[in-house]
Structures are given as structure tokens and as C-alpha cells.
Amino acid sequence: MAKTALVVGASGIVGSATAALLVEQGWTVHGLARRPAEQAGVQPAAADLLDSEGTAAALATLRPDAVFISTWLRQDSEAENIRVNSLMVRNLLDALRPAGSARHVALVTGLKHYLGPFEAYGKGALPQTPFREVQGRLDIENFYYAQEDEVFAAAARDGFSWSVHRPHTVIGKAVGNAMNMGTTLAVYATLCRETGRPFRFPGSAAQWEGLTDMTDARQLAEHLLWAVTTPAAQNEAFNIVNGDVFRWQWMWGRIAEWFEIEPAPFDGSVQPLAEQMAGDQGVWRALAEREGLAEPALDRLASPWHTDADLGRPIEVVTDMSKSRRLGFTGYRPTDDSFFALFEQLRADRLIP
């Protein structure tokens, strides 16, 4: 490849980590977003993927060899999720078609491939854990499947290879991101320390006691680059997690220790962060003003609804990585290290005190 990349959703958790890695590896990187953020070494392109003409105009002069799709828009129903998010992928790939430069398209989805969409999340008949790529689609509408189908159709039409990447909950930094557990927990811990409230695990007993795993955004970025540059990984779907497993009853104490607070005992009840943090906007704004923080708006940093969805699941969720390992991907990151690296970055960037 000529090592020119288009990262779609470049201002998000996954996109920003992917763009940074590609720049580090000497790629020419174009970062597409509705409102591109300034990123070192990344050439910004602004477009709303729901606007087909605007997207085509924004991409008209680009000639990417590799395309990384790591964006989506949450809607009020799964039917709307399917309509909107499949259209975004279709408009993107239609806009790239005239140049004919794309040799590989990598699509990031996630474990809702196995767990179902938000409307039926973790409910009904689910495949056995650990989740493996050979487990087929659930018999339910899912916007991840619709996104995949758009990529598959365009690949068959235009002759590029593809890969699908299914991370578990992603740990990484992005302000204004809709699915951001790491920063949400950092903000929650900071608020507990500030107010003296107990640092309570908000989720279910199944999550507290069961095994789970997560995905560092940097690990995912390395996996994306590996798939693009490894012929054996073409036209395959992969799970991608850090490689370790843990129980939240252990991780909760590790996070509390980093913030120098005591973890509250878990009493078995679900206490959602959406409820615990419902009245904290003023507290956070006052804290941000006092400490000179960069973002005073709590809802720009924390996404309690998403963290509650993950930590409230009634089942254990563990992900198998054997397919990638057999093909040569050896990346590994301990998840507590991933959290700590994020917290240190948030502190360095004055997003938490």
C-alpha cells in the first residue's frame, strides 16, 4: 500500500487512537468527522455522512488505500439505528467509489453483535461465552449487521478487501463521546471524592462476580493496522480485547486506589450511575472552575447510560481471541494498566483534577 489512510470518526475514542498510531507509523492520515478536532499529523476533512453530496465533495480529492470506519449515531429505536447508520456507511463508500483507490475497508462494530442491540441488550437467547466469531448473527434486527452488509456489498462491487473488528467496551480518551466508560468512571470517582459520597459499583451481581474483559483503544488501533497489512486477515471478522480477564469486584478496588478513595461494599443491588450522577452538573461545574479544568460540562465527559448498560448486564461476558492469535496478532494490555493510562492522560489534559 501507499500508506494513505482515511479514518472515519477521527475525533472519537477509536478513531483518534487509530489516527495517532497511523501517523506514528508514517502513514498519510486524513481524519473525517462532522467537526474535526485538531490532531497532530492528521489532515482534517469535515462531512456529515448523512449528506451524500456533502460527503462526496469532502472526499473528492482523497485517494486513501485503507479506510477505517469507527463512527455511528445513536437513534431512538433500532429501526432508526439501522436506517441512519447503514446510510452513513453507504454514503461514505459511494463517495470513495469514483477514485477507486481503496484497497481495504476496516469496520469497527462491537460485542452487540453477540449481545443484541440496545433495545434487547443481553436478553433472550444469546450465544454461549466466551463469544467466538463462528457464532452467527442473532435472529434480531441489529445496526451492526446492517453496517456489515453495506461494507460487504461495496467490497463485492468495488473489489476491495474488508475486515470487521468487534471490541468489548473500549477504554480511551475522547471528549463528547457517547460511549465512554473510562472517563465516566474517572468523573464519578472524582465526584465521590469531592462530595464524600460512597464509591458504589453501579451494576449487577453478575458483573460484579463474573469474569469480563475490555479493549484498550490503542490495542484496537494496533489490531486495525494489523488486519490492513496482513493478507491472511482479509475478508474476516475478528473479536479484539486486551487479552486479560478480570472481575469487577477486583477492578473496582484498583480504580478506587488510583483515586485515593475507599470502595463501598457491594450490597447486590443495581444503583445506576444515571441516577447517582443525575444532579451533579452544578457540582462538576464548580469543581472545574475551582481546579481550572478544561471541560466544565459534565455531559461532555460522562456517558452514564452506556456505563450502566455494560455494568448492569445479567450475564458474564468474556471474549475469545483465538482467531487473531492463530493468524499472528500478539498484542496484549492489562486492563488495569489501560484504565490508569487513561486517568493519567485525563489528568495531564486537565479533564480531571
Tab-separated table of C-alpha atoms in Angstrom:
chain	number	residue	atom	x	y	z
A	1	MET	CA	0.000	0.000	0.000
A	2	ALA	CA	0.973	3.642	-0.471
A	3	LYS	CA	0.092	4.079	3.215
A	4	THR	CA	-2.602	6.707	2.853
A	5	ALA	CA	-5.499	6.282	5.288
A	6	LEU	CA	-8.944	7.742	5.833
A	7	VAL	CA	-10.077	7.448	9.452
A	8	VAL	CA	-13.822	7.962	9.707
A	9	GLY	CA	-14.833	9.183	13.144
A	10	ALA	CA	-11.356	10.519	13.754
A	11	SER	CA	-12.374	12.604	16.771
A	12	GLY	CA	-13.801	9.624	18.685
A	13	ILE	CA	-12.130	7.220	21.096
A	14	VAL	CA	-11.301	4.608	18.460
A	15	GLY	CA	-10.684	6.979	15.580
A	16	SER	CA	-8.297	9.264	17.448
A	17	ALA	CA	-6.231	6.321	18.712
A	18	THR	CA	-6.132	4.817	15.220
A	19	ALA	CA	-5.126	8.088	13.598
A	20	ALA	CA	-2.351	8.600	16.167
A	21	LEU	CA	-0.925	5.120	15.543
A	22	LEU	CA	-1.016	5.542	11.774
A	23	VAL	CA	0.774	8.888	11.982
A	24	GLU	CA	3.380	7.265	14.230
A	25	GLN	CA	3.847	4.517	11.632
A	26	GLY	CA	4.454	7.003	8.828
A	27	TRP	CA	1.065	6.974	7.126
A	28	THR	CA	-0.547	9.967	5.468
A	29	VAL	CA	-3.728	10.289	7.508
A	30	HIS	CA	-6.981	12.056	6.667
A	31	GLY	CA	-9.392	12.337	9.583
A	32	LEU	CA	-13.096	12.613	8.751
A	33	ALA	CA	-15.603	13.921	11.292
A	34	ARG	CA	-18.572	16.259	11.401
A	35	ARG	CA	-16.463	18.647	13.477
A	36	PRO	CA	-12.831	17.561	13.131
A	37	ALA	CA	-10.633	18.102	16.169
A	38	GLU	CA	-7.053	19.219	15.799
A	39	GLN	CA	-4.794	16.145	15.832
A	40	ALA	CA	-1.044	16.095	15.283
A	41	GLY	CA	-0.190	14.876	11.790
A	42	VAL	CA	-3.838	14.372	10.769
A	43	GLN	CA	-5.307	16.241	7.794
A	44	PRO	CA	-8.914	17.104	8.720
A	45	ALA	CA	-11.934	16.569	6.493
A	46	ALA	CA	-15.365	17.739	7.599
A	47	ALA	CA	-18.540	15.998	6.462
A	48	ASP	CA	-21.897	14.784	7.697
A	49	LEU	CA	-22.178	11.227	6.387
A	50	LEU	CA	-25.953	11.582	6.186
A	51	ASP	CA	-25.388	14.187	3.465
A	52	SER	CA	-24.364	12.184	0.397
A	53	GLU	CA	-23.482	15.207	-1.749
A	54	GLY	CA	-21.521	16.895	1.023
A	55	THR	CA	-19.637	13.670	1.768
A	56	ALA	CA	-18.765	13.212	-1.899
A	57	ALA	CA	-17.492	16.789	-2.098
A	58	ALA	CA	-15.412	16.431	1.085
A	59	LEU	CA	-13.741	13.253	-0.187
A	60	ALA	CA	-13.434	14.140	-3.873
A	61	THR	CA	-9.692	14.760	-3.819
A	62	LEU	CA	-8.721	11.976	-1.398
A	63	ARG	CA	-7.119	8.733	-2.525
A	64	PRO	CA	-6.974	6.503	0.561
A	65	ASP	CA	-5.567	2.993	0.340
A	66	ALA	CA	-7.109	1.988	3.661
A	67	VAL	CA	-10.381	3.176	5.201
A	68	PHE	CA	-11.144	2.786	8.911
A	69	ILE	CA	-14.809	3.205	9.883
A	70	SER	CA	-15.283	3.902	13.579
A	71	THR	CA	-18.370	6.083	13.783
A	72	TRP	CA	-22.092	5.744	14.441
A	73	LEU	CA	-25.041	7.871	15.522
A	74	ARG	CA	-27.364	6.713	18.286
A	75	GLN	CA	-31.075	6.905	17.474
A	76	ASP	CA	-34.278	6.419	19.466
A	77	SER	CA	-35.026	2.952	18.077
A	78	GLU	CA	-33.110	0.112	16.481
A	79	ALA	CA	-35.049	0.586	13.266
A	80	GLU	CA	-33.724	4.160	13.130
A	81	ASN	CA	-30.239	2.991	14.139
A	82	ILE	CA	-30.301	0.653	11.152
A	83	ARG	CA	-31.592	3.269	8.720
A	84	VAL	CA	-29.222	6.028	9.789
A	85	ASN	CA	-26.027	4.057	10.380
A	86	SER	CA	-26.282	1.917	7.252
A	87	LEU	CA	-26.898	5.073	5.220
A	88	MET	CA	-23.762	6.654	6.668
A	89	VAL	CA	-21.627	3.697	5.578
A	90	ARG	CA	-23.300	3.600	2.151
A	91	ASN	CA	-22.762	7.307	1.541
A	92	LEU	CA	-19.125	7.030	2.592
A	93	LEU	CA	-18.310	4.102	0.324
A	94	ASP	CA	-20.281	5.599	-2.569
A	95	ALA	CA	-18.245	8.796	-2.196
A	96	LEU	CA	-14.975	6.841	-2.337
A	97	ARG	CA	-16.002	4.743	-5.334
A	98	PRO	CA	-15.047	7.184	-8.152
A	99	ALA	CA	-11.405	7.375	-7.025
A	100	GLY	CA	-11.142	3.577	-6.888
A	101	SER	CA	-8.164	3.828	-4.523
A	102	ALA	CA	-9.466	1.898	-1.517
A	103	ARG	CA	-7.827	-1.498	-1.171
A	104	HIS	CA	-9.111	-2.355	2.302
A	105	VAL	CA	-12.001	-1.169	4.473
A	106	ALA	CA	-11.975	-1.943	8.201
A	107	LEU	CA	-15.247	-1.608	10.095
A	108	VAL	CA	-15.389	-1.338	13.892
A	109	THR	CA	-18.573	-2.705	15.494
A	110	GLY	CA	-18.603	-4.478	18.870
A	111	LEU	CA	-19.979	-7.197	21.092
A	112	LYS	CA	-23.576	-6.149	20.459
A	113	HIS	CA	-23.045	-8.477	17.514
A	114	TYR	CA	-23.482	-11.253	20.107
A	115	LEU	CA	-25.445	-9.445	22.839
A	116	GLY	CA	-28.065	-7.770	20.680
A	117	PRO	CA	-28.896	-4.086	20.180
A	118	PHE	CA	-29.744	-1.659	22.973
A	119	GLU	CA	-33.463	-2.457	22.752
A	120	ALA	CA	-32.763	-6.135	23.561
A	121	TYR	CA	-29.319	-5.830	25.156
A	122	GLY	CA	-28.192	-9.001	26.947
A	123	LYS	CA	-31.692	-10.520	26.773
A	124	GLY	CA	-33.287	-13.527	25.122
A	125	ALA	CA	-31.344	-16.444	23.629
A	126	LEU	CA	-27.669	-15.485	23.498
A	127	PRO	CA	-24.647	-17.487	22.331
A	128	GLN	CA	-22.512	-19.152	24.953
A	129	THR	CA	-19.479	-17.299	26.292
A	130	PRO	CA	-16.707	-16.833	25.511
A	131	PHE	CA	-18.006	-15.223	22.341
A	132	ARG	CA	-16.370	-16.625	19.203
A	133	GLU	CA	-16.522	-15.301	15.664
A	134	VAL	CA	-18.040	-18.566	14.370
A	135	GLN	CA	-21.194	-17.746	16.326
A	136	GLY	CA	-23.584	-16.321	13.760
A	137	ARG	CA	-25.901	-13.353	13.853
A	138	LEU	CA	-28.781	-13.259	16.306
A	139	ASP	CA	-32.253	-13.524	14.840
A	140	ILE	CA	-32.981	-9.888	15.593
A	141	GLU	CA	-32.525	-6.558	13.845
A	142	ASN	CA	-29.141	-5.002	14.642
A	143	PHE	CA	-27.495	-1.955	13.084
A	144	TYR	CA	-24.087	-3.665	13.268
A	145	TYR	CA	-25.359	-6.257	10.800
A	146	ALA	CA	-26.667	-3.516	8.526
A	147	GLN	CA	-23.298	-1.749	8.582
A	148	GLU	CA	-21.536	-5.011	7.747
A	149	ASP	CA	-23.887	-5.647	4.838
A	150	GLU	CA	-23.103	-2.233	3.358
A	151	VAL	CA	-19.364	-2.972	3.525
A	152	PHE	CA	-19.814	-6.460	2.056
A	153	ALA	CA	-21.909	-5.145	-0.829
A	154	ALA	CA	-19.463	-2.352	-1.661
A	155	ALA	CA	-16.493	-4.749	-1.444
A	156	ALA	CA	-18.151	-7.123	-3.899
A	157	ARG	CA	-18.948	-4.190	-6.200
A	158	ASP	CA	-15.672	-2.280	-5.985
A	159	GLY	CA	-13.109	-5.017	-5.377
A	160	PHE	CA	-11.561	-4.037	-2.035
A	161	SER	CA	-10.929	-6.383	0.886
A	162	TRP	CA	-12.541	-5.843	4.282
A	163	SER	CA	-12.236	-6.692	7.956
A	164	VAL	CA	-14.714	-6.370	10.826
A	165	HIS	CA	-13.456	-5.675	14.344
A	166	ARG	CA	-15.592	-6.410	17.416
A	167	PRO	CA	-14.161	-4.857	20.589
A	168	HIS	CA	-15.640	-5.139	24.049
A	169	THR	CA	-16.102	-1.843	25.924
A	170	VAL	CA	-13.335	0.494	24.712
A	171	ILE	CA	-11.053	2.394	27.108
A	172	GLY	CA	-9.701	5.606	25.653
A	173	LYS	CA	-9.990	9.376	25.596
A	174	ALA	CA	-12.464	11.476	23.650
A	175	VAL	CA	-14.487	14.443	24.854
A	176	GLY	CA	-18.136	14.388	23.830
A	177	ASN	CA	-18.200	10.656	23.111
A	178	ALA	CA	-21.473	8.781	23.627
A	179	MET	CA	-19.863	5.541	24.844
A	180	ASN	CA	-17.086	6.374	27.268
A	181	MET	CA	-16.842	4.138	30.343
A	182	GLY	CA	-13.263	5.011	31.308
A	183	THR	CA	-13.822	8.764	31.515
A	184	THR	CA	-17.258	8.257	33.071
A	185	LEU	CA	-15.748	6.215	35.910
A	186	ALA	CA	-12.961	8.770	36.342
A	187	VAL	CA	-15.511	11.573	36.653
A	188	TYR	CA	-17.672	9.506	39.020
A	189	ALA	CA	-14.700	8.693	41.262
A	190	THR	CA	-13.702	12.366	41.272
A	191	LEU	CA	-17.226	13.391	42.275
A	192	CYS	CA	-17.297	10.799	45.074
A	193	ARG	CA	-14.013	12.137	46.403
A	194	GLU	CA	-15.225	15.727	46.106
A	195	THR	CA	-18.567	15.172	47.838
A	196	GLY	CA	-17.679	12.364	50.246
A	197	ARG	CA	-20.276	10.088	48.686
A	198	PRO	CA	-19.548	6.347	48.679
A	199	PHE	CA	-17.858	4.976	45.569
A	200	ARG	CA	-20.529	2.371	44.771
A	201	PHE	CA	-20.391	-0.185	41.982
A	202	PRO	CA	-23.488	0.692	39.942
A	203	GLY	CA	-24.095	-2.615	38.207
A	204	SER	CA	-25.372	-6.147	38.638
A	205	ALA	CA	-24.165	-9.014	40.792
A	206	ALA	CA	-23.448	-10.955	37.590
A	207	GLN	CA	-20.973	-8.291	36.509
A	208	TRP	CA	-19.517	-7.807	39.982
A	209	GLU	CA	-18.818	-11.509	40.448
A	210	GLY	CA	-18.350	-12.784	36.892
A	211	LEU	CA	-15.411	-12.648	34.528
A	212	THR	CA	-15.194	-9.941	31.901
A	213	ASP	CA	-12.713	-8.244	29.588
A	214	MET	CA	-12.298	-4.872	27.860
A	215	THR	CA	-10.474	-3.280	24.923
A	216	ASP	CA	-7.848	-0.547	25.097
A	217	ALA	CA	-8.303	1.877	22.172
A	218	ARG	CA	-4.580	1.536	21.451
A	219	GLN	CA	-4.908	-2.260	21.286
A	220	LEU	CA	-7.807	-1.881	18.861
A	221	ALA	CA	-5.801	0.556	16.729
A	222	GLU	CA	-2.941	-1.947	16.523
A	223	HIS	CA	-5.402	-4.668	15.562
A	224	LEU	CA	-6.869	-2.500	12.795
A	225	LEU	CA	-3.433	-1.779	11.365
A	226	TRP	CA	-2.501	-5.468	11.627
A	227	ALA	CA	-5.604	-6.519	9.672
A	228	VAL	CA	-4.971	-3.960	6.933
A	229	THR	CA	-1.383	-5.118	6.452
A	230	THR	CA	-1.838	-8.892	6.923
A	231	PRO	CA	-3.119	-10.756	3.843
A	232	ALA	CA	-4.466	-13.656	5.933
A	233	ALA	CA	-6.698	-11.224	7.840
A	234	GLN	CA	-8.510	-10.008	4.734
A	235	ASN	CA	-12.252	-10.641	4.469
A	236	GLU	CA	-12.517	-11.820	8.075
A	237	ALA	CA	-14.349	-10.715	11.217
A	238	PHE	CA	-12.422	-10.603	14.499
A	239	ASN	CA	-13.007	-10.136	18.186
A	240	ILE	CA	-10.488	-7.786	19.765
A	241	VAL	CA	-9.907	-7.413	23.509
A	242	ASN	CA	-6.904	-6.738	25.725
A	243	GLY	CA	-6.120	-10.384	26.368
A	244	ASP	CA	-6.667	-10.488	30.146
A	245	VAL	CA	-9.810	-11.217	32.148
A	246	PHE	CA	-10.888	-9.746	35.483
A	247	ARG	CA	-13.776	-9.434	37.919
A	248	TRP	CA	-15.217	-6.018	38.736
A	249	GLN	CA	-15.002	-6.796	42.450
A	250	TRP	CA	-11.216	-6.624	41.928
A	251	MET	CA	-11.094	-3.822	39.342
A	252	TRP	CA	-13.373	-1.556	41.402
A	253	GLY	CA	-10.824	-1.595	44.202
A	254	ARG	CA	-7.993	-0.886	41.778
A	255	ILE	CA	-9.800	2.178	40.402
A	256	ALA	CA	-10.644	3.391	43.918
A	257	GLU	CA	-6.992	3.027	44.933
A	258	TRP	CA	-5.844	5.169	41.990
A	259	PHE	CA	-8.212	7.957	43.069
A	260	GLU	CA	-7.252	7.518	46.739
A	261	ILE	CA	-10.780	6.710	47.881
A	262	GLU	CA	-12.329	3.680	49.548
A	263	PRO	CA	-14.605	1.422	47.503
A	264	ALA	CA	-18.028	0.956	49.063
A	265	PRO	CA	-19.077	-2.631	49.843
A	266	PHE	CA	-21.308	-4.103	47.151
A	267	ASP	CA	-24.747	-4.986	48.544
A	268	GLY	CA	-26.030	-6.777	45.444
A	269	SER	CA	-28.368	-4.022	44.298
A	270	VAL	CA	-28.142	-2.165	40.996
A	271	GLN	CA	-27.600	1.570	41.560
A	272	PRO	CA	-27.276	3.136	38.098
A	273	LEU	CA	-24.856	5.981	37.542
A	274	ALA	CA	-27.593	7.783	35.622
A	275	GLU	CA	-29.388	8.124	38.952
A	276	GLN	CA	-26.310	8.626	41.147
A	277	MET	CA	-24.959	11.418	38.908
A	278	ALA	CA	-28.295	12.984	37.921
A	279	GLY	CA	-27.805	16.136	39.984
A	280	ASP	CA	-24.054	16.546	39.622
A	281	GLN	CA	-23.861	19.090	36.807
A	282	GLY	CA	-23.508	22.020	39.198
A	283	VAL	CA	-21.046	20.179	41.415
A	284	TRP	CA	-18.840	19.367	38.433
A	285	ARG	CA	-19.001	22.897	37.043
A	286	ALA	CA	-17.957	24.364	40.389
A	287	LEU	CA	-15.151	21.813	40.685
A	288	ALA	CA	-13.975	22.559	37.148
A	289	GLU	CA	-13.905	26.299	37.811
A	290	ARG	CA	-12.032	25.871	41.092
A	291	GLU	CA	-9.452	23.468	39.636
A	292	GLY	CA	-9.111	25.125	36.234
A	293	LEU	CA	-10.345	22.093	34.318
A	294	ALA	CA	-10.718	22.166	30.544
A	295	GLU	CA	-14.309	20.896	30.370
A	296	PRO	CA	-16.943	22.199	32.805
A	297	ALA	CA	-19.871	20.407	31.138
A	298	LEU	CA	-20.449	17.054	32.831
A	299	ASP	CA	-22.416	15.620	29.907
A	300	ARG	CA	-19.449	16.230	27.582
A	301	LEU	CA	-17.282	13.906	29.671
A	302	ALA	CA	-19.552	11.264	31.186
A	303	SER	CA	-21.971	8.859	29.499
A	304	PRO	CA	-23.681	7.157	32.480
A	305	TRP	CA	-26.326	5.440	30.322
A	306	HIS	CA	-23.680	3.477	28.421
A	307	THR	CA	-21.719	2.501	31.523
A	308	ASP	CA	-24.964	1.398	33.178
A	309	ALA	CA	-25.834	-0.744	30.152
A	310	ASP	CA	-22.497	-2.569	30.336
A	311	LEU	CA	-22.215	-2.918	34.115
A	312	GLY	CA	-25.870	-3.849	34.520
A	313	ARG	CA	-25.801	-6.876	32.220
A	314	PRO	CA	-27.246	-10.018	33.809
A	315	ILE	CA	-24.686	-12.335	32.220
A	316	GLU	CA	-20.935	-12.857	32.269
A	317	VAL	CA	-19.256	-11.562	29.109
A	318	VAL	CA	-15.899	-12.968	28.010
A	319	THR	CA	-14.447	-12.756	24.510
A	320	ASP	CA	-12.322	-15.308	22.648
A	321	MET	CA	-9.293	-14.024	20.721
A	322	SER	CA	-8.064	-17.329	19.251
A	323	LYS	CA	-8.782	-16.399	15.642
A	324	SER	CA	-6.466	-13.380	15.740
A	325	ARG	CA	-3.824	-15.252	17.729
A	326	ARG	CA	-3.703	-18.069	15.178
A	327	LEU	CA	-3.115	-15.523	12.415
A	328	GLY	CA	-0.278	-13.824	14.285
A	329	PHE	CA	-1.715	-10.899	16.273
A	330	THR	CA	0.023	-10.933	19.663
A	331	GLY	CA	-0.980	-7.587	21.189
A	332	TYR	CA	-1.761	-7.583	24.915
A	333	ARG	CA	-2.557	-4.969	27.567
A	334	PRO	CA	-3.560	-5.488	31.212
A	335	THR	CA	-6.870	-3.704	31.641
A	336	ASP	CA	-5.991	-2.007	34.925
A	337	ASP	CA	-2.974	-0.504	33.146
A	338	SER	CA	-5.343	0.714	30.423
A	339	PHE	CA	-7.535	2.476	32.985
A	340	PHE	CA	-4.528	4.012	34.739
A	341	ALA	CA	-3.014	5.264	31.465
A	342	LEU	CA	-6.337	6.912	30.601
A	343	PHE	CA	-6.646	8.510	34.044
A	344	GLU	CA	-3.116	9.896	33.771
A	345	GLN	CA	-3.919	11.343	30.333
A	346	LEU	CA	-7.157	12.888	31.605
A	347	ARG	CA	-5.252	14.494	34.449
A	348	ALA	CA	-2.459	15.731	32.156
A	349	ASP	CA	-5.075	17.260	29.836
A	350	ARG	CA	-6.826	18.939	32.784
A	351	LEU	CA	-10.047	16.991	32.308
A	352	ILE	CA	-9.939	15.683	35.885
A	353	PRO	CA	-8.088	17.267	38.833
